[in-house]
Amino acid sequence: MRLPHGISADHVWIYFITRVCCFPRTLPCVHCDIFVSLYTLHTSKQWQLQAMKRRSSPMAAAVPILILSAMAIVSAAAANVEHTFLVSQVNMTHLCKEMLVTVVNGQLPGPTIEVTEGDSVTIHVINRSPYNITIHWHGVLQLLNCWNDGVPMITQRPIQPNHNFTYQFDVAGQVGTLWWHAHDAFLRATVHGALVIWPRDGTGSYPFPKPHMEVPIIIGEWWEKDLAQLDRNFSKGYLDEFSSGSTINGKLGDLFNCSGVLEDGYVLDVEPGKTYLLRLINAALFSEYFLKIAGHKFMVVASDANYVNPYTTDVIVIAPGETVDAIVIADAAPGRYYMVALPIQAPPPDLQTPEYTTRGMVEYSSVNTSRRDDVPAVAPEMPNQHDTIKSFYFHGNLSSLRQEQRAQVPVRADEHLFITLGLGSICRRNGQSCKRGGNLESMLVANMNNISFHLPAAMTTPFLQAHYYGCAPAGTGTRELADRPPRAFNYTDGALITFGPEEMLLEPTSRATVVRRFRHGTAVDVVFQGTAMLQGDSNPMHLHGHDMFVLAQGLGNYDAARDSARYNLVNPPRKNTVLVPSLGWAAVRFVADNPGTWLIHCHYEFHLSMGMAAVFIVEDGPTVDTSLPPPPRYFLEASTSVSSSSSSGGQQLFNSVSAHCTTPTNNTDPSKAAHSG
Ligand code: C2O
């Protein structure tokens, strides 16, 4: 059979499986799963060969990545990369305990999505887990495609158990490593994977030595907890629950054992003299990590899918939500070298929580296999876990590699926000006054400018949909994020870390659906000021739908006169997640040019579920090309019917407003959406 250009037999098969077999459920679930698995096994060999040929590079690199991502559908003429994500619960045993774990396609980490810049991606999510989920494509710009951003009740209704949903997006103007994760509850601890973007002109166009091999290295945590329950606990201010271990690519490593039997660790086999590109992702919920490999140095070449000026270091520091691409050359004496990931925590008087080091191994192929265990493994000397300054310097050393085709940083900003980040409390009984300072009448929350983000429980229309169709604002609790906190204080005063009279004065926080509206094209400056309010944590702040230029960072309190003078307007790093240093600040500039409703939040999961978040609403621009298109047709049907996704693809406008609003208004012109502030 002759297939049209760009369509391979793979496409036809996967189309058959996902559309004909799995989605309308013409076969019982179990048959669908088996079918998908068999097909995957059968073809994974061919994909490896094809991918290696296609990239015509010594991409032995593709092999481990493709093994990781056995579900990848890559065709030789790839313009569309298609995957099926089967979300289900599987049993996994670690530390002597069997746990039911929610994962994608039975894997932890989940499948790697591999694309070439310019490709489009289609992901069919089949939710066989007992939880509501959405998948967020972390860092993908989603230009004019906010509908596919995957944030529950902000951009879509969550995908209910036994429902399906199809995501479609393009990957354009980005090269390097991003990732995907569940955006519901704490589920992203186990529902996550890498998203690798190769340059359009092939790996020969890398602005650094071409690697012999590329490997995703995902740092995570192992939780012996019901993650959905954990989210409920944290959002109610019950905070004393922790993971049981840290992981590299899902493995705990030999610092952990079950009755003396060591846990498996991740092993990277290297050949002497060859070059490796590590695509590091911090998928952990709670901590920044130091990463070192004994006897080796890293050359950092990209972060958050943006090239950086190559920077050599023996330690990488990576916060939740960030990615770092680093070159490692296997130039040490052939042997075995530990790769160690150590969580960072702010020093006392910050509350000290259990944190676990994990390690894997870099093994030279020339070490004789039969003697392998006799060869002593070399361990790196790790920094102190409280050495937050190392993180400050690591991030301060990033600068972007100038690329002519990329938009440069605007020389000035139109709006200036100063946003404090910290903890506070609200009264457990609404509308009453209460005792603070750790009294149980109040509950701890996290906030931005003293407002803790909260979606109304009764909300039935996702925020973006309400915005687009001009529905009346959901509930009454929407408030505009102010330009600055309600009062100025010595933000980084160490005395505020523990309960006390001064701290208690600043503690009262309000709760609302916090939004900030921007006219299309506005250049926005945000200074994130970390505070000492009940903790001295850093804050990895992640903005959806936009990259931010990181202009400067500093320790202590931001001083506009002094600090704005040293903004880097030449080559600031471009990030989707900016690390606001512990007891310090970071200044970013971004252009609000992507219409939609975008979450901005701390990527520490406890901070997010405690309310350190807001929605940035970017209005439509003057033209069709600068306006958010209507939702894809399948969108509004999603989660109402099991076979909802089979009708995907059509970008059709649903004309009736009343169909889209819980509380319809007379405003039928989407361009004049009701101001929800
Ligand atoms: Cu990686 Cu809103 O998240």
CSV table of C-alpha atoms and ligand atoms in Angstrom, one decimal, residues 136 138 181 183 542 544 601 603, ligand 1:
chain,number,residue,atom,x,y,z
A,136,HIS,CA,1.0,19.7,31.7
A,138,HIS,CA,6.2,21.9,31.4
A,181,HIS,CA,4.0,15.9,34.4
A,183,HIS,CA,-0.7,18.8,37.3
A,542,HIS,CA,7.4,28.7,37.1
A,544,HIS,CA,3.2,28.9,32.1
A,601,HIS,CA,3.4,29.2,40.8
A,603,HIS,CA,7.3,24.5,41.8
B,1,C2O,CU1,5.7,22.1,36.0
B,1,C2O,CU2,2.5,24.4,36.7
B,1,C2O,O1,4.0,23.2,36.4
